[in-house]
Structures are given as C-alpha cells and as structure tokens.
Short mmCIF file of C-alpha atoms in Angstrom, two decimals:
data_model
loop_
_atom_site.label_atom_id
_atom_site.label_comp_id
_atom_site.label_asym_id
_atom_site.label_seq_id
_atom_site.Cartn_x
_atom_site.Cartn_y
_atom_site.Cartn_z
CA ARG D 1 108.37 93.57 84.26
CA VAL D 2 111.08 92.32 86.79
CA ALA D 3 108.41 91.02 89.07
CA ARG D 4 106.44 89.21 86.26
CA SER D 5 109.61 87.70 84.77
CA LEU D 6 110.67 86.40 88.26
CA VAL D 7 107.30 84.90 89.02
CA LEU D 8 107.08 83.21 85.61
CA SER D 9 110.52 81.71 85.92
CA ILE D 10 109.80 80.29 89.34
CA ALA D 11 106.34 78.94 88.26
CA ARG D 12 107.79 77.42 85.14
CA PHE D 13 110.53 75.71 87.30
CA GLN D 14 108.01 74.29 89.81
CA LEU D 15 105.85 72.92 86.87
CA SER D 16 108.90 71.24 85.47
CA CYS D 17 109.68 69.67 88.72
CA VAL D 18 106.05 68.27 89.01
CA SER D 19 105.84 67.14 85.41
CA SER D 20 109.32 65.53 85.23
CA SER D 21 109.58 63.81 88.61
CA ARG D 22 107.59 62.52 91.47
CA ILE D 23 107.68 65.73 93.47
CA PRO D 24 104.03 66.21 94.91
CA ILE D 25 102.41 69.15 93.30
CA SER D 26 101.35 70.39 96.70
CA GLU D 27 105.06 70.88 97.78
CA ALA D 28 105.88 72.57 94.52
CA MET D 29 102.89 74.85 94.77
CA LYS D 30 103.69 75.80 98.41
CA SER D 31 107.31 76.57 97.31
CA ALA D 32 106.17 78.82 94.61
CA ALA D 33 103.57 80.45 96.73
CA LYS D 34 106.24 81.58 99.24
CA VAL D 35 108.11 83.45 96.64
CA MET D 36 105.07 84.93 94.94
CA LYS D 37 103.85 86.25 98.29
CA SER D 38 107.21 87.73 99.22
CA LYS D 39 107.48 91.28 100.02
CA THR D 40 109.82 92.02 97.12
CA VAL D 41 107.50 90.69 94.52
CA SER D 42 104.43 92.35 96.10
CA LYS D 43 106.22 95.79 96.31
CA LEU D 44 107.19 95.55 92.63
CA TRP D 45 103.74 94.68 91.52
CA LYS D 46 102.15 97.36 93.71
CA LYS D 47 104.19 100.04 92.14
CA ARG D 48 102.30 99.42 88.90
CA LYS D 49 99.90 102.26 88.32
CA GLY D 50 96.35 101.46 89.16
CA VAL D 51 97.01 98.01 90.59
CA LYS D 52 95.97 97.67 94.25
CA GLU D 53 96.16 93.91 94.75
CA VAL D 54 97.43 91.05 92.67
CA ASN D 55 96.53 87.32 93.12
CA PHE D 56 98.94 85.03 91.29
CA SER D 57 97.99 81.81 89.70
CA LEU D 58 100.28 79.04 91.22
CA LEU D 59 100.31 77.06 87.95
CA THR D 60 100.78 79.84 85.30
CA GLY D 61 102.64 82.47 87.31
CA LYS D 62 100.27 85.01 85.84
CA PRO D 63 98.08 87.41 87.70
CA LYS D 64 94.50 86.10 88.03
CA ILE D 65 91.98 88.17 86.22
CA ILE D 66 89.57 89.73 88.77
CA ARG D 67 86.27 90.74 87.28
CA LYS D 68 85.17 94.40 88.30
CA ASP D 69 81.88 95.07 90.01
CA ASN D 70 80.47 96.69 86.96
CA GLY D 71 80.95 93.43 85.10
CA ARG D 72 78.90 91.61 87.78
CA LYS D 73 76.27 94.17 87.65
CA ALA D 74 76.02 94.07 83.98
CA ALA D 75 75.76 90.31 83.94
CA ALA D 76 72.96 90.51 86.59
CA LYS D 77 71.10 93.15 84.60
CA ALA D 78 71.29 90.86 81.36
CA ALA D 79 70.03 87.69 83.12
CA THR D 80 67.07 86.14 81.47
CA MET D 81 65.35 84.99 84.78
CA THR D 82 65.37 85.54 88.52
CA ARG D 83 67.32 83.39 90.94
CA ASP D 84 63.99 81.85 92.27
CA GLU D 85 62.95 81.11 88.71
CA TRP D 86 66.25 79.39 88.19
CA LEU D 87 66.06 77.27 91.28
CA THR D 88 62.99 75.53 90.01
CA PHE D 89 65.35 73.83 87.37
CA GLN D 90 67.71 72.69 89.97
CA THR D 91 65.56 69.94 91.57
CA GLU D 92 66.58 66.23 91.99
CA ARG D 93 64.44 65.47 89.04
CA TYR D 94 66.63 67.49 86.88
CA LYS D 95 69.78 66.30 88.49
CA LYS D 96 68.82 62.62 87.80
CA ALA D 97 67.87 63.33 84.20
CA TRP D 98 71.19 65.06 83.60
CA GLN D 99 73.85 63.15 85.30
CA LYS D 100 77.64 63.53 85.00
CA PRO D 101 79.43 60.95 83.01
CA ALA D 102 80.27 57.79 84.91
CA TYR D 103 83.95 58.49 85.03
CA MET D 104 83.34 61.67 86.69
CA LEU D 105 81.56 59.95 89.61
CA GLU D 106 84.51 57.50 90.34
CA GLU D 107 86.37 57.84 93.48
CA GLY D 108 89.00 60.44 93.12
CA ALA D 109 87.74 61.79 89.85
CA GLN D 110 87.26 65.28 91.12
CA LYS D 111 90.85 65.41 92.46
CA THR D 112 93.17 66.88 89.72
CA THR D 113 96.43 68.58 89.64
CA PHE D 114 95.15 70.85 86.88
CA VAL D 115 93.12 73.93 87.78
CA ARG D 116 91.37 76.58 85.75
CA ASP D 117 92.74 80.13 86.15
CA GLY D 118 91.47 82.73 83.68
CA GLY D 119 90.52 80.02 81.19
CA GLU D 120 93.78 78.02 81.52
CA GLY D 121 93.73 74.39 82.64
CA ALA D 122 92.85 70.88 81.52
CA TYR D 123 89.99 68.35 81.61
CA LYS D 124 90.03 64.62 81.87
CA ASP D 125 91.55 62.55 79.01
CA ALA D 126 88.22 60.61 78.74
CA THR D 127 86.48 63.99 78.05
CA TYR D 128 88.94 64.84 75.45
CA GLU D 129 88.58 61.55 73.71
CA ILE D 130 84.77 61.94 73.60
CA VAL D 131 84.64 65.59 72.52
CA THR D 132 87.30 65.19 69.81
CA ARG D 133 85.17 62.53 68.22
CA TRP D 134 82.36 65.08 67.63
CA THR D 135 81.41 66.58 64.26
CA ALA D 136 79.45 69.40 63.04
CA LYS D 137 76.46 66.96 62.65
CA THR D 138 76.62 65.38 66.18
CA LYS D 139 73.21 65.82 67.70
CA ILE D 140 73.19 67.21 71.29
CA ALA D 141 70.94 68.59 73.80
CA PHE D 142 71.68 71.15 76.69
CA ARG D 143 70.27 70.92 80.20
CA PRO D 144 67.74 73.69 80.68
CA HIS D 145 68.97 76.75 82.43
CA ALA D 146 72.00 75.01 84.04
CA LYS D 147 74.04 77.93 84.95
CA ALA D 148 73.01 80.53 87.55
CA PRO D 149 71.88 83.99 86.66
CA GLY D 150 73.94 86.88 87.64
CA SER D 151 77.15 85.46 85.87
CA LYS D 152 78.38 85.90 82.26
CA SER D 153 78.34 82.22 81.83
CA HIS D 154 74.55 82.20 82.34
CA ILE D 155 74.07 84.70 79.54
CA ARG D 156 76.28 82.77 77.22
CA TYR D 157 74.83 79.47 78.17
CA GLU D 158 71.29 80.66 77.63
CA ASN D 159 72.20 81.81 74.22
CA TYR D 160 73.91 78.71 72.92
CA ALA D 161 71.75 76.10 74.77
CA VAL D 162 69.18 76.23 72.10
CA ALA D 163 71.51 74.53 69.69
CA LYS D 164 70.56 71.01 68.43
CA THR D 165 73.92 70.06 66.94
CA VAL D 166 77.62 70.73 67.70
CA GLY D 167 77.84 72.90 64.64
CA GLN D 168 74.95 75.05 65.70
CA ALA D 169 76.54 75.44 69.17
CA LEU D 170 79.74 76.70 67.75
CA GLU D 171 77.83 79.22 65.65
CA LEU D 172 76.24 80.50 68.70
CA GLY D 173 79.46 80.94 70.51
CA CYS D 174 79.89 77.68 72.33
CA TYR D 175 83.50 76.41 71.95
CA PRO D 176 85.46 73.24 72.76
CA LEU D 177 86.34 74.57 76.26
CA ASP D 178 82.66 74.94 76.98
CA TRP D 179 81.88 71.55 75.56
CA CYS D 180 84.37 69.93 77.86
CA PHE D 181 83.09 71.79 80.92
CA ASP D 182 79.44 71.24 80.16
CA TYR D 183 79.92 67.52 79.29
CA GLU D 184 81.83 66.86 82.50
CA HIS D 185 78.97 68.64 84.54
CA GLY D 186 76.24 66.71 82.88
CA PHE D 187 74.98 69.84 81.03
CA ILE D 188 75.24 68.09 77.53
CA LYS D 189 73.70 64.95 76.22
CA VAL D 190 74.74 63.38 73.04
CA LEU D 191 71.72 62.14 71.06
CA GLY D 192 73.28 60.67 68.04
CA GLY D 193 74.06 62.03 64.66
CA GLU D 194 77.47 61.87 63.05
CA ILE D 195 80.23 60.79 65.51
CA ARG D 196 83.71 59.56 64.66
CA GLU D 197 84.87 56.03 65.91
CA GLU D 198 88.21 57.68 66.81
CA PRO D 199 89.24 61.26 67.61
CA LEU D 200 90.01 63.40 64.55
CA ASP D 201 93.61 62.47 63.40
CA ILE D 202 94.71 65.45 61.19
CA SER D 203 97.72 63.33 59.97
CA LYS D 204 95.23 61.14 58.14
CA VAL D 205 93.39 63.98 56.40
CA ASP D 206 94.22 64.16 52.76
CA ASP D 207 92.30 67.29 51.82
CA GLU D 208 92.04 69.75 54.65
CA SER D 209 89.64 71.89 52.68
CA LYS D 210 86.95 69.41 53.46
CA LEU D 211 87.22 70.04 57.21
CA THR D 212 84.30 71.80 58.74
CA GLU D 213 84.63 74.82 61.17
CA VAL D 214 83.94 72.36 63.99
CA ASP D 215 86.96 70.09 62.80
CA LYS D 216 89.29 73.10 62.49
CA CYS D 217 88.21 74.44 65.78
CA LEU D 218 88.81 71.18 67.58
CA VAL D 219 92.08 70.53 66.09
CA ASN D 220 93.56 73.99 66.81
CA TRP D 221 92.17 74.21 70.31
CA PHE D 222 93.20 70.69 71.31
CA ARG D 223 96.76 71.20 70.32
CA ARG D 224 96.94 74.42 72.51
CA GLU D 225 95.15 72.61 75.38
CA LEU D 226 97.46 69.66 75.40
CA ALA D 227 100.64 71.91 75.05
CA LYS D 228 99.61 73.93 78.14
CA ARG D 229 98.73 70.79 80.09
CA TYR D 230 102.00 68.87 79.43
CA ASN D 231 104.32 71.90 79.07
CA LEU D 232 104.93 71.19 75.32
CA LYS D 233 105.48 73.38 72.18
CA ILE D 234 102.46 73.51 69.90
CA SER D 235 105.06 72.84 67.11
CA ASP D 236 105.75 69.44 68.83
CA LEU D 237 102.24 68.44 68.48
CA LEU D 238 102.16 68.93 64.58
CA VAL D 239 102.22 65.28 63.40
CA GLU D 240 103.40 64.80 59.92
CA LYS D 241 101.10 63.24 57.28
CA GLY D 242 100.85 59.43 57.55
CA GLY D 243 102.38 59.66 61.12
CA GLY D 244 99.55 57.48 62.44
CA GLU D 245 99.25 59.28 65.69
CA SER D 246 96.45 61.34 67.23
CA VAL D 247 97.35 64.60 68.90
CA LEU D 248 96.46 63.09 72.41
CA LYS D 249 98.62 60.08 71.68
CA ARG D 250 101.48 62.28 70.44
CA ALA D 251 101.32 64.37 73.57
CA HIS D 252 101.44 61.34 75.95
CA ARG D 253 104.38 59.82 74.01
CA LEU D 254 106.37 63.13 74.11
CA VAL D 255 105.95 63.25 77.88
CA ALA D 256 107.01 59.60 78.31
CA ASP D 257 109.93 60.30 76.12
CA ARG D 258 110.89 63.47 78.15
CA LYS D 259 110.57 61.44 81.45
CA ALA D 260 112.72 58.80 80.04
CA GLU D 261 115.47 61.17 78.99
CA GLU D 262 115.53 62.69 82.47
CA LEU D 263 115.65 59.32 84.21
CA LEU D 264 118.57 58.15 81.89
CA LYS D 265 120.49 61.28 82.76
CA GLN D 266 119.78 60.78 86.50
CA ALA D 267 120.84 57.10 86.23
CA LYS D 268 124.12 58.00 84.43
CA LYS D 269 124.99 60.85 86.87
CA ASN D 270 124.54 58.51 89.88
CA ASN D 271 126.10 55.60 88.14
CA ARG D 272 123.14 53.33 88.73
CA GLY D 273 120.58 51.25 86.75
CA ILE D 274 117.09 51.98 85.82
CA THR D 275 114.66 50.79 88.48
CA ASP D 276 111.41 48.81 87.95
CA ASP D 277 109.47 51.74 89.36
CA GLU D 278 110.93 54.14 86.74
CA MET D 279 110.05 51.57 84.03
CA GLU D 280 106.51 51.52 85.31
CA THR D 281 106.44 55.35 85.32
CA VAL D 282 107.41 55.71 81.62
CA LEU D 283 105.19 52.84 80.59
CA SER D 284 102.08 54.19 82.41
CA THR D 285 102.67 57.55 80.63
CA TRP D 286 103.19 56.06 77.20
CA ALA D 287 100.02 56.01 74.91
CA PHE D 288 99.70 52.54 73.53
CA ALA D 289 98.27 51.95 70.14
CA LYS D 290 95.05 50.01 69.32
CA ASN D 291 96.50 47.03 67.55
CA ILE D 292 94.27 45.02 65.37
CA ALA D 293 96.99 43.07 63.52
CA ARG D 294 97.96 40.73 66.37
CA GLN D 295 95.08 38.34 65.81
CA ASN D 296 97.03 35.37 67.31
CA VAL D 297 97.16 37.05 70.75
CA ILE D 298 93.88 38.98 70.91
CA PRO D 299 91.58 37.49 73.75
CA GLU D 300 88.21 36.01 72.75
CA GLY D 301 85.45 38.62 72.57
CA GLN D 302 87.84 41.54 71.66
CA ASN D 303 88.87 43.05 68.37
CA TRP D 304 91.95 44.80 69.28
CA VAL D 305 94.70 45.01 72.07
CA TRP D 306 96.97 47.76 73.46
CA SER D 307 100.20 46.87 71.96
CA ASP D 308 103.20 48.48 70.15
CA THR D 309 106.41 47.32 68.61
CA LEU D 310 109.76 49.21 68.65
CA GLY D 311 112.75 48.29 66.78
CA LEU D 312 113.04 46.10 63.62
CA ILE D 313 109.90 44.72 61.87
CA ARG D 314 109.06 43.22 58.58
CA ASP D 315 105.78 44.69 57.13
CA ARG D 316 103.32 42.94 54.83
CA GLN D 317 105.11 44.11 51.65
CA GLY D 318 108.23 42.41 52.87
CA ASP D 319 110.19 45.56 53.84
CA ILE D 320 112.48 45.27 56.79
CA HIS D 321 112.68 48.60 58.71
CA LEU D 322 112.45 50.34 62.12
CA THR D 323 109.02 51.37 63.25
CA SER D 324 108.66 55.19 63.27
CA ALA D 325 108.20 55.36 67.02
CA THR D 326 111.57 53.77 67.57
CA THR D 327 113.52 56.77 66.48
CA ARG D 328 110.85 59.42 67.10
CA TYR D 329 110.93 58.63 70.80
CA ARG D 330 114.63 57.75 71.19
CA SER D 331 114.82 58.07 74.99
CA PHE D 332 111.78 55.99 75.54
CA THR D 333 113.32 53.23 73.36
CA SER D 334 116.71 53.59 75.02
CA ILE D 335 115.52 53.29 78.60
CA ILE D 336 113.75 50.05 77.91
CA CYS D 337 117.08 48.63 76.44
CA THR D 338 119.06 50.11 79.23
CA TRP D 339 116.92 48.49 81.85
CA LEU D 340 117.77 45.03 80.54
CA SER D 341 121.39 45.60 79.56
CA ASP D 342 122.15 46.90 83.08
CA ARG D 343 120.82 43.71 84.75
CA LEU D 344 121.34 40.97 82.11
CA PRO D 345 122.34 37.73 83.99
CA LYS D 346 125.98 36.58 83.46
CA GLU D 347 124.97 33.27 81.97
CA VAL D 348 122.99 34.95 79.19
CA GLN D 349 125.29 37.97 78.61
CA GLU D 350 125.34 37.08 74.87
CA PHE D 351 121.55 37.54 74.58
CA LYS D 352 120.70 39.64 71.45
CA TRP D 353 117.54 41.50 70.48
CA THR D 354 116.30 43.61 67.51
CA SER D 355 112.77 44.36 68.64
CA LEU D 356 110.59 45.20 71.61
CA ASN D 357 106.96 44.19 72.07
CA LEU D 358 105.11 46.43 74.50
CA ASN D 359 101.80 45.28 75.86
CA CYS D 360 99.19 47.00 78.09
CA ASN D 361 96.41 45.45 80.03
CA TYR D 362 95.36 42.44 78.18
CA ALA D 363 95.88 38.67 78.68
CA ALA D 364 97.27 37.15 75.60
CA LYS D 365 95.39 34.01 74.50
CA ARG D 366 97.42 30.83 73.96
CA HIS D 367 99.53 31.29 70.78
CA ARG D 368 102.86 30.67 69.08
CA ASP D 369 104.91 33.47 67.61
CA GLY D 370 105.44 33.32 63.96
CA ASN D 371 109.02 33.49 63.25
CA ASN D 372 111.16 34.63 66.04
CA PHE D 373 114.92 34.04 65.95
CA GLY D 374 116.27 32.48 69.08
CA PRO D 375 115.00 33.04 72.64
CA SER D 376 112.98 35.99 74.05
CA LEU D 377 113.15 37.69 77.42
CA ILE D 378 109.95 39.08 79.19
CA LYS D 379 109.20 41.09 82.22
CA ALA D 380 106.00 42.74 83.51
CA PHE D 381 105.51 45.93 85.45
CA GLY D 382 102.67 47.64 87.19
CA ASN D 383 100.29 47.03 90.12
CA PHE D 384 98.25 43.92 89.37
CA LYS D 385 97.22 40.58 90.68
CA GLY D 386 97.36 37.42 88.50
CA GLY D 387 98.66 37.76 85.00
CA ALA D 388 101.27 34.89 85.19
CA LEU D 389 102.96 33.76 81.97
CA GLY D 390 102.18 30.27 81.01
CA CYS D 391 104.87 28.53 78.96
CA PHE D 392 104.93 25.11 77.21
CA PRO D 393 108.70 24.71 76.90
CA THR D 394 108.61 21.33 75.36
CA ASP D 395 106.09 22.28 72.65
CA ASP D 396 107.48 21.35 69.26
CA LYS D 397 104.46 22.40 67.33
CA SER D 398 103.46 18.75 66.60
CA VAL D 399 100.28 18.97 68.72
CA ASP D 400 97.44 21.38 68.22
CA LEU D 401 97.32 24.43 70.61
CA THR D 402 94.13 23.39 72.14
CA LYS D 403 95.24 19.77 72.94
CA LEU D 404 98.46 20.56 74.72
CA LYS D 405 98.61 18.86 77.98
CA SER D 406 98.18 21.07 81.10
CA ALA D 407 101.00 19.09 82.99
CA SER D 408 103.46 20.47 80.46
CA LYS D 409 102.63 24.10 81.24
CA LYS D 410 104.98 26.15 83.38
CA SER D 411 103.52 29.22 85.14
CA ILE D 412 105.82 32.10 86.17
CA ASP D 413 105.06 35.36 88.01
CA ILE D 414 106.83 37.78 85.58
CA SER D 415 106.12 40.71 87.94
CA LYS D 416 108.79 39.12 90.18
CA HIS D 417 110.82 37.19 87.57
CA LEU D 418 112.72 37.83 84.33
CA VAL D 419 111.97 34.90 81.99
CA MET D 420 113.81 33.57 79.02
CA PHE D 421 111.51 31.43 76.88
CA ASN D 422 110.88 30.28 73.33
CA GLY D 423 108.36 32.45 71.68
CA ASN D 424 107.84 30.05 68.87
CA ALA D 425 106.50 27.55 71.46
CA ALA D 426 103.01 27.86 72.89
CA HIS D 427 102.57 30.40 75.66
CA GLU D 428 99.70 32.55 77.18
CA VAL D 429 98.88 34.86 79.97
CA ASP D 430 96.53 34.23 82.89
CA ASP D 431 93.73 36.63 83.71
CA PHE D 432 94.53 39.51 85.99
CA SER D 433 93.19 42.62 87.62
CA GLY D 434 95.01 46.02 87.88
CA ASN D 435 97.20 47.72 85.50
CA ARG D 436 99.80 45.36 83.86
CA TYR D 437 102.50 46.28 81.35
CA SER D 438 104.93 43.71 79.76
CA ILE D 439 107.93 43.94 77.57
CA VAL D 440 109.23 41.23 75.35
CA TYR D 441 112.75 41.48 73.93
CA PHE D 442 113.25 39.31 70.95
CA THR D 443 114.95 39.04 67.53
CA ILE D 444 112.91 38.79 64.22
CA GLY D 445 113.77 35.84 62.01
CA CYS D 446 114.77 38.04 59.07
CA HIS D 447 117.29 40.18 60.84
CA ALA D 448 120.22 38.97 58.76
CA GLN D 449 118.46 40.71 55.71
CA ALA D 450 118.08 44.03 57.45
CA PRO D 451 119.84 47.16 56.17
CA GLN D 452 123.08 47.85 57.97
CA LYS D 453 121.94 51.36 58.57
CA ALA D 454 118.98 50.14 60.53
CA MET D 455 121.17 47.81 62.57
CA ASP D 456 123.56 50.64 63.30
CA GLU D 457 120.65 52.78 64.64
CA LEU D 458 119.52 49.95 66.81
CA GLU D 459 122.87 49.76 68.46
CA SER D 460 122.98 53.51 69.08
CA LEU D 461 119.69 53.24 70.98
CA GLY D 462 121.05 50.36 73.19
CA PHE D 463 120.00 47.23 71.38
CA SER D 464 122.38 44.25 71.33
CA VAL D 465 121.99 43.05 67.75
CA PRO D 466 122.92 39.58 66.63
CA ASP D 467 125.45 38.66 63.94
CA HIS D 468 124.33 37.18 60.65
CA ASP D 469 125.59 33.73 61.63
CA GLU D 470 124.25 33.88 65.37
CA ASP D 471 123.31 30.50 66.79
CA PRO D 472 119.65 30.71 67.79
CA HIS D 473 119.93 27.79 70.38
CA ALA D 474 123.25 29.13 72.07
CA LEU D 475 121.37 30.11 75.29
CA LEU D 476 118.18 27.98 75.13
CA GLY D 477 117.64 24.58 73.79
CA ALA D 478 115.24 23.65 71.13
CA PRO D 479 111.95 21.87 72.20
CA GLY D 480 112.24 18.07 72.10
CA PRO D 481 113.63 15.10 73.98
CA GLN D 482 117.27 16.39 74.25
CA LYS D 483 118.14 17.84 77.64
CA VAL D 484 121.63 19.37 76.82
CA LYS D 485 120.44 22.86 77.36
CA PRO D 486 117.48 24.30 79.37
CA THR D 487 114.39 25.19 77.53
CA LEU D 488 113.24 27.70 80.03
CA ARG D 489 115.29 30.04 82.23
CA THR D 490 114.05 32.35 85.14
CA TRP D 491 115.72 34.85 87.50
CA VAL D 492 114.32 36.57 90.42
CA ALA D 493 114.05 40.25 89.43
CA SER D 494 114.72 41.75 92.93
CA VAL D 495 118.07 39.80 93.01
CA LEU D 496 119.03 41.10 89.64
CA GLY D 497 118.23 44.67 90.82
CA LYS D 498 120.32 44.28 93.92
CA THR D 499 123.36 43.45 91.88
CA LEU D 500 123.13 46.94 90.47
CA LYS D 501 123.77 48.67 93.81
CA GLY D 502 127.43 49.61 94.11
CA LYS D 503 128.34 48.15 90.78
CA LYS D 504 130.14 50.12 88.21
CA LEU D 505 127.89 50.13 85.21
CA LYS D 506 129.25 50.11 81.68
CA ARG D 507 127.07 51.89 79.21
CA ARG D 508 127.11 50.46 75.71
CA ARG D 509 126.89 53.96 74.45
CA ASP D 510 126.82 57.54 75.81
CA ARG D 511 123.21 58.01 75.13
#
C-alpha cells in the first residue's frame, strides 16, 4: 500500500507538471521512472505475496496488467483461423481498400503523449469528433479478419465484425474504445445511415429517455475518457442543461482555464506581466465555438467562423448580460484582460472595454461593426504568415463598402503591433497561412444600460469599464476632415513587452 501510494503520488505530480506547463513529457517520464525503479519501491512491491515482477505505467502509476500464459494459450485455441489463412487477408489489396483516415497519415500523427496501458489512454480529437457523431443507425463495415489470431482481440473482433450498424456492433460487444481504435487503424468504414451533424451534446437533450443505448454508452464513456486524458473530474464535465457546450469543448475550456490560472499565479509571484507566448498557449488550448451569427465577417463560401465573445453582450431580445463563458472560465477571461492592462500604452491609459471578441483561423471579410462605443484595441497571436489588419480610418459610412478607395486603406501586422482603431469604420483581414488567433477589446454601445451587478463582475475579472458619460472620442478622433486627434494608433508589441521587465506591476485586483 505504501509503495502504491508513493508511485501514484509521483505519477500524478509528473502528469500535472506536463499538463500545466511546458515541461517536455519525456523529462517528466524519465524522472518518474527513476523513482518507480528505485530499490525501495521494488522491494516493497516484491514483498506482496505471489508477485514476482511489477512493471509500472509511467502515466497512470499503476502496475501494468501482464497476461498469463494460459490466457495466450486459450486465445490461440479459440482462434477461428490459422496464421497462414489470416495472412491472405493482409495483402496490399486489402490495405489499399481499408486505409487509415487522412489525418492519421499526416506527419507526426503517430506521435502522441498519450499511451494505452491496460485500456487507459486517449485517441485523436478528430477521432472523438467523428465517433461521437455516430448513432445506433449509422451504417458501418469492418475490414475482414483485421486482427491476428492468437490474441483475445482477434476473438472479439471476429465476433463483432459481422455487425452492419453501430447499434449491432454494441450488442455484439464492440464498445466506443474499440470504435476509436478500429477507425484510426482503418478497420471501420462508415457507409451512411443516421449520422449527427455535430457530436451528441447532452445539455441540449430535453428527454433523456429517448436516448438509445449507443447514445448513453457514448456519453458516459466519452466523459470518462476526457477526464483521464486531461486530468479532470468527471463531475466537471457534467454540463448543465442549455449550457451550449459539448463535452469535448467543455474539457478543452477547463484545461485552458486551468492553464490561465496557473500562469496568472506565476506572473503575480514573479511580479511580471503575461507574455505573448503564454497568451498563445491558452488560446490554442481554448475550444472556439462555431459561430453562425456573425454574418458581417464570415468569408465568402463559408457558413460559420470560429469565434467567441466574452464580457457584456446584448442579445436579440434586448437583454444586456455577461456571456456564460465569461464567469464559467474566470481565469481564462482574466488572463486576457491582464495581458492588456499590464502593457497599456501611457497615452491611452484611460482606454475602457466591456467585451472581448476572440477569433480563430479565419480572415474576416470587409465589414463595419454595428454599434461599438469608442475605439477598439486588437492584437493577434500564433504562428502564421499574412493576416494583416486592413483599416479605413477615414471611413464615415458615406461610401459603400465595396467602393472604398484602396489608397485610404492602412495595413498593419497585428502579430507585431497593438492597434487602436474605430471598429465602426470599415476593416478587414488579409488571407494568411498557419494558426492565427486575435483578440478585440471593445465597449458595446448600450453599456450605460447594463445592470450594475454585471459591471461589477466585469471589474472583478480585470475589465476597465467606462462611466455612463464616457467620451467615445477621447482617445481616437471620429472619421472626417478634422485632424485634431488621430483616427488610428499603433504600438510595437515587443517594445510594450520590454517595458514590463523590471517594472513594478499594479494589479487592478488580486485575482
């Protein structure tokens, strides 16, 4: 018991180091292995009656389950064919007819930090997203005799491979773990039938009595699998009704929030600001929503974009409130506000914002925002080429969007610059390649009508909220002939970052 407790504690600590920071998993595993192979641990385990040798899983801290010889012999005896017969089904013709999914053939696809030990591990997110869309009526076909005789998997596979639907496969003992494994290895083909457009979202199911056995099995298994993969509690993945999040999205957002909380603590302890790299880390972990509502920015040929709004919004019913994700993931929201407040340029220290627009991997077409109050600030993060912000600072809406003169357009590389611009004037994003995330800090036009409780909540999260009588043109001039104030401001991001070094930072709140 002492040995097992010690090993589990060490393994969990190593896992937390890997999941919460940029410590390479190879280093963490080597460190854990040294302790697990120590003489003290080995002696304690060998004292257990009947245990001659114990091999530990470096990820779970548990002893690996070693199958006894009689199990192998029993599996060989129960085989439905000889090895020579099986080899006739392993030819190039069969391999070409039953190929792995394209994403499994990409460079680096086989490299993963998650391993399978005694049934514990994880698969690709792409696999989860495909399998969790299946229903009992999804039509499938299994590759003939895919698994070698002499193993228990061969016996099970031969039994369930006759199934024609996912529902039949489940009845024959083929479970979601098998679906993922077989799909990634090209052993399953989806032929049609009933398939969901999106993974099953239990928070949107009004009557759970209508769920099939396949639905229930997928929901319960998927929660457990994600909890293991991301070191979460299963209870954390129980999304309330109307929450609007799938289990996978919830898991990614919880991990992003956890990372943000740890980075905020580190920054506070070391009296430093949040870096651009840290922002990229939390944004790349966050699960963005498929947004169909932002029709004014959706590029031609697309029906939706990856985009979220945090902070204050006004819905279609006219209600002014905070989005649910704002307070559900407090640390994630706070780190975005902290990044800006720590490096806000002196000349715009009075900049205020009530809302955050988060964008992922799309080039917004030319548009004007509907009803922003005052200027907006924008910054992009990630590893990408192109994607410059194109602004028309003199646009007063008197000319159609398509007829604006290109000479009046100002292009700024927002991966290297923080930009203050007028969101109500025309702007767009150039095409790009790579992974690009952008954050827009802005104030909604109806902020003065927002409930005081909501404004107080924003302040507690690090927003700098405007007064009711705030001047919208205090920092940026209105479009037009007047030249009293600039209509566009830019700052080199690296210079702003350098001012954080050695500077005593004043936090608005102890978050």
